[in-house]
C-alpha cells in the first residue's frame, strides 16, 4: 500500500497557511482578551481580516497564494477545521456538568422552558420571511426551519463559563443555574440539529427516518450516561499516555461508526467527552491530566477552526446588513422575552430576571458550531452563515459586558435573587 505524498511546495503552502491562521487568531485573541471581550471573538476576527472582507480586498493574489496555492489545499485545511470542531465538542462534553440542587430546580426548569420553547414558538412565524434570503443549496423546508429556530434559542456553555470565570462568579448560585440550564437546552437543540442534518443529506424526506434519528440521539445520551455510571465504579489504573491514546481511539472510531447511522461527528464528539469525564469520576489524577488535551486543543486546533470560520465571512458581497440587524434583534428580543416572561412566574427580583435573560442570550461556541455545521452541509447560505456568526459575537459581548457591570455594581445579585 502506497499513499500519495505532497510536494515540498505543497507542504510549504500548507504549513504557511496554518502558521498565518494561528498567528492571526493568537494576536487578535490577545487583543480582545485585553478589551475584556471573549477570546473566541478575537480568533474569529483574526481569520476575518485575512478573508474576502479583509486583506483579500487589498492583496487578492497574496492571500490566494497563501490559502489556495494548489487545488487540494482547501480540503486539507478543512481537515484541520473538522479536527478543531471535533476537539471543541469533545472538551465541551468533558466539561458538561448537570447539577440539580434542590433550591435551584424550579428556576432551572422554568428558565429552560422559557429560554427554549417561547423563542422557538415566536420564531416559527418568521421562518418564511427569512427563508428565501438565507436557505442553502441543499436546505429543505424542514432542515432550514430547524436551523433557524435553533439559532434563535441556542445558548453557549463554553463562552458563558469563560465569562463567569473571568469576572470571578463561576462558583455562584447564578452561574450554577445558568450552566445547568444551558447544558440541558444544548442537548435538546443538538438533537434537533441532528434531525436537520439528516433531512438535508437524505435523498427523500421521511418522518420515520427523522424520528428515528431523534430517538437514536436521545438513546445514545442515556446509554452513555448509564455506561459512564457503571465504568466509574470500576477502579483501574492507566498510564496517562495510554489513557489519552485509548480516548482518541474511542473518539475516532465512534465518529466513524455513528456517522453510518446519521449521527453527526459534532454530537458524537460531545458524547465521547461526556462519557470520559463521567468515567473518571473516581480517578482525579487522570481527570486533572486530561486538561493537557484541552490545553493543546485550545492552543492549536480550535483557534485554527475559529480562524477558518472568520476567513469564510463575507460582509461585502454575500451579506445583507439589514437582514442581519433584523435577525439579530429578533433572536435577542425573543430569547430575552422567553426568559423574562417565564421567570415572572417565580418570586425573584426584576434585576435577576434581566440578568438571566441577557446571559441566556450569549450564543458563543454552540452558536458558532451551529452556523459552521449548517453551512458545511449547505443547509444555509453564506449570508445566513455570516449573520449567525455576527449575531453570536454581538450577543456574547453584550452578556460579557453586562455581567461585568453587574459584578462591579453589586456582586450579591449572583447569590441572592
mmCIF file of N, CA, C and O in Angstrom, residues 115-124 127 141-156 182 184-199 217 266-267 327 330-332 334-335 360-374 379-380 384 388 391-392 395:
data_model
loop_
_atom_site.group_PDB
_atom_site.id
_atom_site.type_symbol
_atom_site.label_atom_id
_atom_site.label_comp_id
_atom_site.label_asym_id
_atom_site.label_seq_id
_atom_site.Cartn_x
_atom_site.Cartn_y
_atom_site.Cartn_z
ATOM 1 N N UNK A 115 -36.510 29.802 27.918
ATOM 2 C CA UNK A 115 -35.400 30.133 27.018
ATOM 3 C C UNK A 115 -35.415 29.295 25.747
ATOM 4 O O UNK A 115 -34.795 29.675 24.748
ATOM 5 N N UNK A 116 -36.126 28.174 25.769
ATOM 6 C CA UNK A 116 -36.117 27.271 24.620
ATOM 7 C C UNK A 116 -37.399 27.354 23.800
ATOM 8 O O UNK A 116 -37.361 27.644 22.595
ATOM 9 N N UNK A 117 -38.546 27.130 24.432
ATOM 10 C CA UNK A 117 -39.779 26.940 23.669
ATOM 11 C C UNK A 117 -40.503 28.241 23.315
ATOM 12 O O UNK A 117 -41.147 28.312 22.261
ATOM 13 N N UNK A 118 -40.392 29.251 24.152
ATOM 14 C CA UNK A 118 -41.026 30.532 23.792
ATOM 15 C C UNK A 118 -40.335 31.165 22.586
ATOM 16 O O UNK A 118 -41.011 31.571 21.626
ATOM 17 N N UNK A 119 -38.974 31.280 22.561
ATOM 18 C CA UNK A 119 -38.318 31.817 21.362
ATOM 19 C C UNK A 119 -38.599 30.988 20.104
ATOM 20 O O UNK A 119 -38.781 31.540 19.019
ATOM 21 N N UNK A 120 -38.619 29.655 20.256
ATOM 22 C CA UNK A 120 -38.900 28.795 19.105
ATOM 23 C C UNK A 120 -40.321 29.034 18.594
ATOM 24 O O UNK A 120 -40.553 29.130 17.376
ATOM 25 N N UNK A 121 -41.279 29.135 19.522
ATOM 26 C CA UNK A 121 -42.670 29.366 19.122
ATOM 27 C C UNK A 121 -42.831 30.717 18.424
ATOM 28 O O UNK A 121 -43.521 30.822 17.388
ATOM 29 N N UNK A 122 -42.193 31.753 18.946
ATOM 30 C CA UNK A 122 -42.276 33.077 18.321
ATOM 31 C C UNK A 122 -41.536 33.111 16.985
ATOM 32 O O UNK A 122 -42.007 33.707 16.007
ATOM 33 N N UNK A 123 -40.376 32.458 16.940
ATOM 34 C CA UNK A 123 -39.580 32.455 15.719
ATOM 35 C C UNK A 123 -40.226 31.717 14.573
ATOM 36 O O UNK A 123 -39.967 32.026 13.396
ATOM 37 N N UNK A 124 -41.086 30.760 14.883
ATOM 38 C CA UNK A 124 -41.750 29.955 13.847
ATOM 39 C C UNK A 124 -42.498 30.826 12.835
ATOM 40 O O UNK A 124 -42.523 30.529 11.639
ATOM 41 N N UNK A 127 -40.113 32.324 9.873
ATOM 42 C CA UNK A 127 -39.271 31.462 9.034
ATOM 43 C C UNK A 127 -39.397 31.824 7.563
ATOM 44 O O UNK A 127 -38.393 32.007 6.858
ATOM 45 N N UNK A 141 -37.194 22.623 3.508
ATOM 46 C CA UNK A 141 -38.033 23.420 4.408
ATOM 47 C C UNK A 141 -37.815 22.997 5.860
ATOM 48 O O UNK A 141 -37.712 23.837 6.757
ATOM 49 N N UNK A 142 -37.730 21.677 6.086
ATOM 50 C CA UNK A 142 -37.559 21.181 7.450
ATOM 51 C C UNK A 142 -36.184 21.523 8.010
ATOM 52 O O UNK A 142 -36.078 22.054 9.119
ATOM 53 N N UNK A 143 -35.127 21.217 7.248
ATOM 54 C CA UNK A 143 -33.770 21.437 7.767
ATOM 55 C C UNK A 143 -33.502 22.914 8.019
ATOM 56 O O UNK A 143 -32.923 23.287 9.044
ATOM 57 N N UNK A 144 -33.938 23.782 7.092
ATOM 58 C CA UNK A 144 -33.722 25.217 7.294
ATOM 59 C C UNK A 144 -34.513 25.726 8.491
ATOM 60 O O UNK A 144 -34.006 26.502 9.304
ATOM 61 N N UNK A 145 -35.768 25.290 8.607
ATOM 62 C CA UNK A 145 -36.617 25.743 9.710
ATOM 63 C C UNK A 145 -36.013 25.368 11.055
ATOM 64 O O UNK A 145 -36.002 26.184 11.990
ATOM 65 N N UNK A 146 -35.498 24.144 11.156
ATOM 66 C CA UNK A 146 -34.895 23.700 12.414
ATOM 67 C C UNK A 146 -33.655 24.518 12.753
ATOM 68 O O UNK A 146 -33.471 24.932 13.901
ATOM 69 N N UNK A 147 -32.789 24.749 11.764
ATOM 70 C CA UNK A 147 -31.583 25.556 11.994
ATOM 71 C C UNK A 147 -31.962 26.976 12.403
ATOM 72 O O UNK A 147 -31.374 27.552 13.336
ATOM 73 N N UNK A 148 -32.942 27.541 11.743
ATOM 74 C CA UNK A 148 -33.407 28.902 12.052
ATOM 75 C C UNK A 148 -33.895 28.993 13.497
ATOM 76 O O UNK A 148 -33.533 29.925 14.242
ATOM 77 N N UNK A 149 -34.699 28.021 13.914
ATOM 78 C CA UNK A 149 -35.269 28.043 15.263
ATOM 79 C C UNK A 149 -34.207 27.758 16.327
ATOM 80 O O UNK A 149 -34.230 28.342 17.411
ATOM 81 N N UNK A 150 -33.273 26.852 16.009
ATOM 82 C CA UNK A 150 -32.164 26.584 16.942
ATOM 83 C C UNK A 150 -31.335 27.848 17.138
ATOM 84 O O UNK A 150 -30.931 28.178 18.253
ATOM 85 N N UNK A 151 -31.093 28.556 16.030
ATOM 86 C CA UNK A 151 -30.262 29.766 16.088
ATOM 87 C C UNK A 151 -30.877 30.828 16.996
ATOM 88 O O UNK A 151 -30.164 31.595 17.648
ATOM 89 N N UNK A 152 -32.193 30.873 17.063
ATOM 90 C CA UNK A 152 -32.871 31.854 17.908
ATOM 91 C C UNK A 152 -32.736 31.491 19.385
ATOM 92 O O UNK A 152 -32.562 32.350 20.245
ATOM 93 N N UNK A 153 -32.776 30.184 19.687
ATOM 94 C CA UNK A 153 -32.846 29.757 21.088
ATOM 95 C C UNK A 153 -31.512 29.356 21.711
ATOM 96 O O UNK A 153 -31.395 29.287 22.926
ATOM 97 N N UNK A 154 -30.481 29.079 20.891
ATOM 98 C CA UNK A 154 -29.249 28.471 21.397
ATOM 99 C C UNK A 154 -28.522 29.357 22.414
ATOM 100 O O UNK A 154 -28.518 30.588 22.312
ATOM 101 N N UNK A 155 -27.921 28.699 23.413
ATOM 102 C CA UNK A 155 -27.131 29.381 24.441
ATOM 103 C C UNK A 155 -25.769 28.698 24.551
ATOM 104 O O UNK A 155 -25.655 27.496 24.351
ATOM 105 N N UNK A 156 -24.743 29.454 24.873
ATOM 106 C CA UNK A 156 -23.379 28.928 24.895
ATOM 107 C C UNK A 156 -22.953 28.485 26.281
ATOM 108 O O UNK A 156 -23.050 29.258 27.234
ATOM 109 N N UNK A 182 -28.388 25.768 30.426
ATOM 110 C CA UNK A 182 -27.873 25.806 29.052
ATOM 111 C C UNK A 182 -27.382 24.439 28.596
ATOM 112 O O UNK A 182 -27.455 24.106 27.416
ATOM 113 N N UNK A 184 -28.765 21.469 29.475
ATOM 114 C CA UNK A 184 -29.977 20.736 29.100
ATOM 115 C C UNK A 184 -30.523 21.268 27.776
ATOM 116 O O UNK A 184 -30.937 20.493 26.901
ATOM 117 N N UNK A 185 -30.512 22.588 27.632
ATOM 118 C CA UNK A 185 -31.018 23.194 26.401
ATOM 119 C C UNK A 185 -30.186 22.779 25.190
ATOM 120 O O UNK A 185 -30.728 22.421 24.140
ATOM 121 N N UNK A 186 -28.865 22.801 25.337
ATOM 122 C CA UNK A 186 -28.000 22.433 24.219
ATOM 123 C C UNK A 186 -28.186 20.975 23.812
ATOM 124 O O UNK A 186 -28.148 20.643 22.621
ATOM 125 N N UNK A 187 -28.371 20.084 24.789
ATOM 126 C CA UNK A 187 -28.627 18.681 24.464
ATOM 127 C C UNK A 187 -29.886 18.554 23.615
ATOM 128 O O UNK A 187 -29.916 17.800 22.628
ATOM 129 N N UNK A 188 -30.914 19.286 23.985
ATOM 130 C CA UNK A 188 -32.162 19.266 23.213
ATOM 131 C C UNK A 188 -31.955 19.824 21.808
ATOM 132 O O UNK A 188 -32.432 19.254 20.813
ATOM 133 N N UNK A 189 -31.217 20.918 21.703
ATOM 134 C CA UNK A 189 -31.016 21.555 20.401
ATOM 135 C C UNK A 189 -30.084 20.748 19.507
ATOM 136 O O UNK A 189 -30.238 20.750 18.280
ATOM 137 N N UNK A 190 -29.096 20.014 20.110
ATOM 138 C CA UNK A 190 -28.236 19.155 19.280
ATOM 139 C C UNK A 190 -29.056 18.036 18.643
ATOM 140 O O UNK A 190 -28.766 17.586 17.539
ATOM 141 N N UNK A 191 -30.084 17.566 19.356
ATOM 142 C CA UNK A 191 -30.980 16.555 18.794
ATOM 143 C C UNK A 191 -31.683 17.124 17.558
ATOM 144 O O UNK A 191 -31.752 16.477 16.504
ATOM 145 N N UNK A 192 -32.188 18.346 17.669
ATOM 146 C CA UNK A 192 -32.852 18.989 16.533
ATOM 147 C C UNK A 192 -31.886 19.201 15.374
ATOM 148 O O UNK A 192 -32.255 19.020 14.206
ATOM 149 N N UNK A 193 -30.637 19.556 15.686
ATOM 150 C CA UNK A 193 -29.652 19.774 14.624
ATOM 151 C C UNK A 193 -29.327 18.469 13.904
ATOM 152 O O UNK A 193 -29.151 18.451 12.674
ATOM 153 N N UNK A 194 -29.253 17.373 14.645
ATOM 154 C CA UNK A 194 -29.042 16.067 14.011
ATOM 155 C C UNK A 194 -30.159 15.741 13.035
ATOM 156 O O UNK A 194 -29.930 15.216 11.945
ATOM 157 N N UNK A 195 -31.388 16.039 13.424
ATOM 158 C CA UNK A 195 -32.539 15.818 12.542
ATOM 159 C C UNK A 195 -32.428 16.704 11.301
ATOM 160 O O UNK A 195 -32.703 16.260 10.175
ATOM 161 N N UNK A 196 -32.005 17.966 11.495
ATOM 162 C CA UNK A 196 -31.856 18.888 10.369
ATOM 163 C C UNK A 196 -30.818 18.384 9.376
ATOM 164 O O UNK A 196 -31.024 18.433 8.155
ATOM 165 N N UNK A 197 -29.698 17.903 9.886
ATOM 166 C CA UNK A 197 -28.639 17.381 9.021
ATOM 167 C C UNK A 197 -29.121 16.146 8.269
ATOM 168 O O UNK A 197 -28.877 15.988 7.071
ATOM 169 N N UNK A 198 -29.826 15.276 8.975
ATOM 170 C CA UNK A 198 -30.362 14.067 8.346
ATOM 171 C C UNK A 198 -31.338 14.424 7.234
ATOM 172 O O UNK A 198 -31.348 13.792 6.168
ATOM 173 N N UNK A 199 -32.158 15.457 7.467
ATOM 174 C CA UNK A 199 -33.133 15.883 6.462
ATOM 175 C C UNK A 199 -32.455 16.464 5.226
ATOM 176 O O UNK A 199 -32.946 16.311 4.104
ATOM 177 N N UNK A 217 -30.483 9.640 18.889
ATOM 178 C CA UNK A 217 -29.710 10.692 19.556
ATOM 179 C C UNK A 217 -29.988 10.724 21.054
ATOM 180 O O UNK A 217 -29.072 10.834 21.872
ATOM 181 N N UNK A 266 -20.051 16.032 15.334
ATOM 182 C CA UNK A 266 -20.104 17.035 16.386
ATOM 183 C C UNK A 266 -20.753 16.469 17.658
ATOM 184 O O UNK A 266 -20.216 16.578 18.753
ATOM 185 N N UNK A 267 -21.910 15.831 17.493
ATOM 186 C CA UNK A 267 -22.634 15.279 18.632
ATOM 187 C C UNK A 267 -21.909 14.071 19.213
ATOM 188 O O UNK A 267 -21.849 13.881 20.432
ATOM 189 N N UNK A 327 -32.550 39.927 11.962
ATOM 190 C CA UNK A 327 -32.462 38.613 12.600
ATOM 191 C C UNK A 327 -31.863 38.730 13.999
ATOM 192 O O UNK A 327 -32.339 38.089 14.945
ATOM 193 N N UNK A 330 -34.398 40.105 16.323
ATOM 194 C CA UNK A 330 -35.433 39.092 16.508
ATOM 195 C C UNK A 330 -34.975 38.031 17.501
ATOM 196 O O UNK A 330 -35.675 37.703 18.465
ATOM 197 N N UNK A 331 -33.768 37.493 17.270
ATOM 198 C CA UNK A 331 -33.242 36.421 18.120
ATOM 199 C C UNK A 331 -33.039 36.900 19.556
ATOM 200 O O UNK A 331 -33.435 36.223 20.511
ATOM 201 N N UNK A 332 -32.414 38.055 19.715
ATOM 202 C CA UNK A 332 -32.117 38.564 21.064
ATOM 203 C C UNK A 332 -33.384 38.948 21.823
ATOM 204 O O UNK A 332 -33.511 38.656 23.014
ATOM 205 N N UNK A 334 -36.522 37.804 21.283
ATOM 206 C CA UNK A 334 -37.325 36.614 21.584
ATOM 207 C C UNK A 334 -36.723 35.802 22.728
ATOM 208 O O UNK A 334 -37.444 35.298 23.587
ATOM 209 N N UNK A 335 -35.405 35.664 22.742
ATOM 210 C CA UNK A 335 -34.750 34.932 23.827
ATOM 211 C C UNK A 335 -34.910 35.685 25.148
ATOM 212 O O UNK A 335 -35.172 35.080 26.189
ATOM 213 N N UNK A 360 -28.582 34.262 29.054
ATOM 214 C CA UNK A 360 -29.021 33.157 28.192
ATOM 215 C C UNK A 360 -29.010 33.554 26.720
ATOM 216 O O UNK A 360 -29.149 32.706 25.839
ATOM 217 N N UNK A 361 -28.807 34.825 26.445
ATOM 218 C CA UNK A 361 -28.715 35.302 25.062
ATOM 219 C C UNK A 361 -27.328 35.080 24.463
ATOM 220 O O UNK A 361 -27.154 35.199 23.252
ATOM 221 N N UNK A 362 -26.337 34.785 25.297
ATOM 222 C CA UNK A 362 -24.968 34.583 24.798
ATOM 223 C C UNK A 362 -24.899 33.290 24.001
ATOM 224 O O UNK A 362 -25.010 32.204 24.553
ATOM 225 N N UNK A 363 -24.697 33.401 22.704
ATOM 226 C CA UNK A 363 -24.755 32.218 21.840
ATOM 227 C C UNK A 363 -23.405 31.543 21.657
ATOM 228 O O UNK A 363 -23.338 30.362 21.330
ATOM 229 N N UNK A 364 -22.332 32.268 21.802
ATOM 230 C CA UNK A 364 -20.968 31.735 21.846
ATOM 231 C C UNK A 364 -20.661 30.519 20.996
ATOM 232 O O UNK A 364 -21.029 30.428 19.823
ATOM 233 N N UNK A 365 -19.963 29.540 21.621
ATOM 234 C CA UNK A 365 -19.494 28.356 20.922
ATOM 235 C C UNK A 365 -20.575 27.573 20.201
ATOM 236 O O UNK A 365 -20.450 27.282 19.003
ATOM 237 N N UNK A 366 -21.682 27.181 20.891
ATOM 238 C CA UNK A 366 -22.747 26.453 20.198
ATOM 239 C C UNK A 366 -23.334 27.219 19.022
ATOM 240 O O UNK A 366 -23.690 26.621 18.004
ATOM 241 N N UNK A 367 -23.454 28.542 19.145
ATOM 242 C CA UNK A 367 -23.949 29.340 18.021
ATOM 243 C C UNK A 367 -23.010 29.267 16.825
ATOM 244 O O UNK A 367 -23.447 29.183 15.675
ATOM 245 N N UNK A 368 -21.711 29.292 17.117
ATOM 246 C CA UNK A 368 -20.713 29.198 16.055
ATOM 247 C C UNK A 368 -20.709 27.802 15.439
ATOM 248 O O UNK A 368 -20.622 27.641 14.217
ATOM 249 N N UNK A 369 -20.802 26.778 16.300
ATOM 250 C CA UNK A 369 -20.855 25.400 15.810
ATOM 251 C C UNK A 369 -22.086 25.201 14.937
ATOM 252 O O UNK A 369 -22.018 24.586 13.858
ATOM 253 N N UNK A 370 -23.226 25.705 15.378
ATOM 254 C CA UNK A 370 -24.452 25.601 14.595
ATOM 255 C C UNK A 370 -24.262 26.224 13.215
ATOM 256 O O UNK A 370 -24.610 25.611 12.190
ATOM 257 N N UNK A 371 -23.708 27.430 13.180
ATOM 258 C CA UNK A 371 -23.509 28.126 11.905
ATOM 259 C C UNK A 371 -22.559 27.359 10.991
ATOM 260 O O UNK A 371 -22.834 27.176 9.802
ATOM 261 N N UNK A 372 -21.437 26.902 11.553
ATOM 262 C CA UNK A 372 -20.435 26.228 10.726
ATOM 263 C C UNK A 372 -20.924 24.876 10.213
ATOM 264 O O UNK A 372 -20.683 24.505 9.066
ATOM 265 N N UNK A 373 -21.638 24.116 11.063
ATOM 266 C CA UNK A 373 -22.153 22.804 10.649
ATOM 267 C C UNK A 373 -23.252 22.961 9.600
ATOM 268 O O UNK A 373 -23.264 22.265 8.582
ATOM 269 N N UNK A 374 -24.181 23.888 9.835
ATOM 270 C CA UNK A 374 -25.268 24.116 8.874
ATOM 271 C C UNK A 374 -24.726 24.622 7.543
ATOM 272 O O UNK A 374 -25.226 24.250 6.469
ATOM 273 N N UNK A 379 -27.102 23.739 4.345
ATOM 274 C CA UNK A 379 -28.483 23.996 4.754
ATOM 275 C C UNK A 379 -28.758 25.491 4.686
ATOM 276 O O UNK A 379 -29.870 25.920 4.387
ATOM 277 N N UNK A 380 -27.728 26.283 4.984
ATOM 278 C CA UNK A 380 -27.826 27.749 4.921
ATOM 279 C C UNK A 380 -26.784 28.275 3.939
ATOM 280 O O UNK A 380 -25.812 27.588 3.616
ATOM 281 N N UNK A 384 -26.508 33.855 5.568
ATOM 282 C CA UNK A 384 -27.019 33.462 6.890
ATOM 283 C C UNK A 384 -25.879 33.003 7.795
ATOM 284 O O UNK A 384 -25.911 33.228 9.003
ATOM 285 N N UNK A 388 -25.318 34.599 11.358
ATOM 286 C CA UNK A 388 -25.297 33.825 12.600
ATOM 287 C C UNK A 388 -24.023 34.085 13.400
ATOM 288 O O UNK A 388 -24.069 34.210 14.623
ATOM 289 N N UNK A 391 -24.239 37.584 14.892
ATOM 290 C CA UNK A 391 -25.217 37.567 15.984
ATOM 291 C C UNK A 391 -24.622 36.924 17.229
ATOM 292 O O UNK A 391 -24.817 37.403 18.353
ATOM 293 N N UNK A 392 -23.878 35.849 17.017
ATOM 294 C CA UNK A 392 -23.204 35.167 18.118
ATOM 295 C C UNK A 392 -22.200 36.093 18.802
ATOM 296 O O UNK A 392 -22.153 36.178 20.035
ATOM 297 N N UNK A 395 -24.138 39.023 20.736
ATOM 298 C CA UNK A 395 -24.840 38.577 21.942
ATOM 299 C C UNK A 395 -23.873 38.154 23.042
ATOM 300 O O UNK A 395 -24.125 38.390 24.229
#
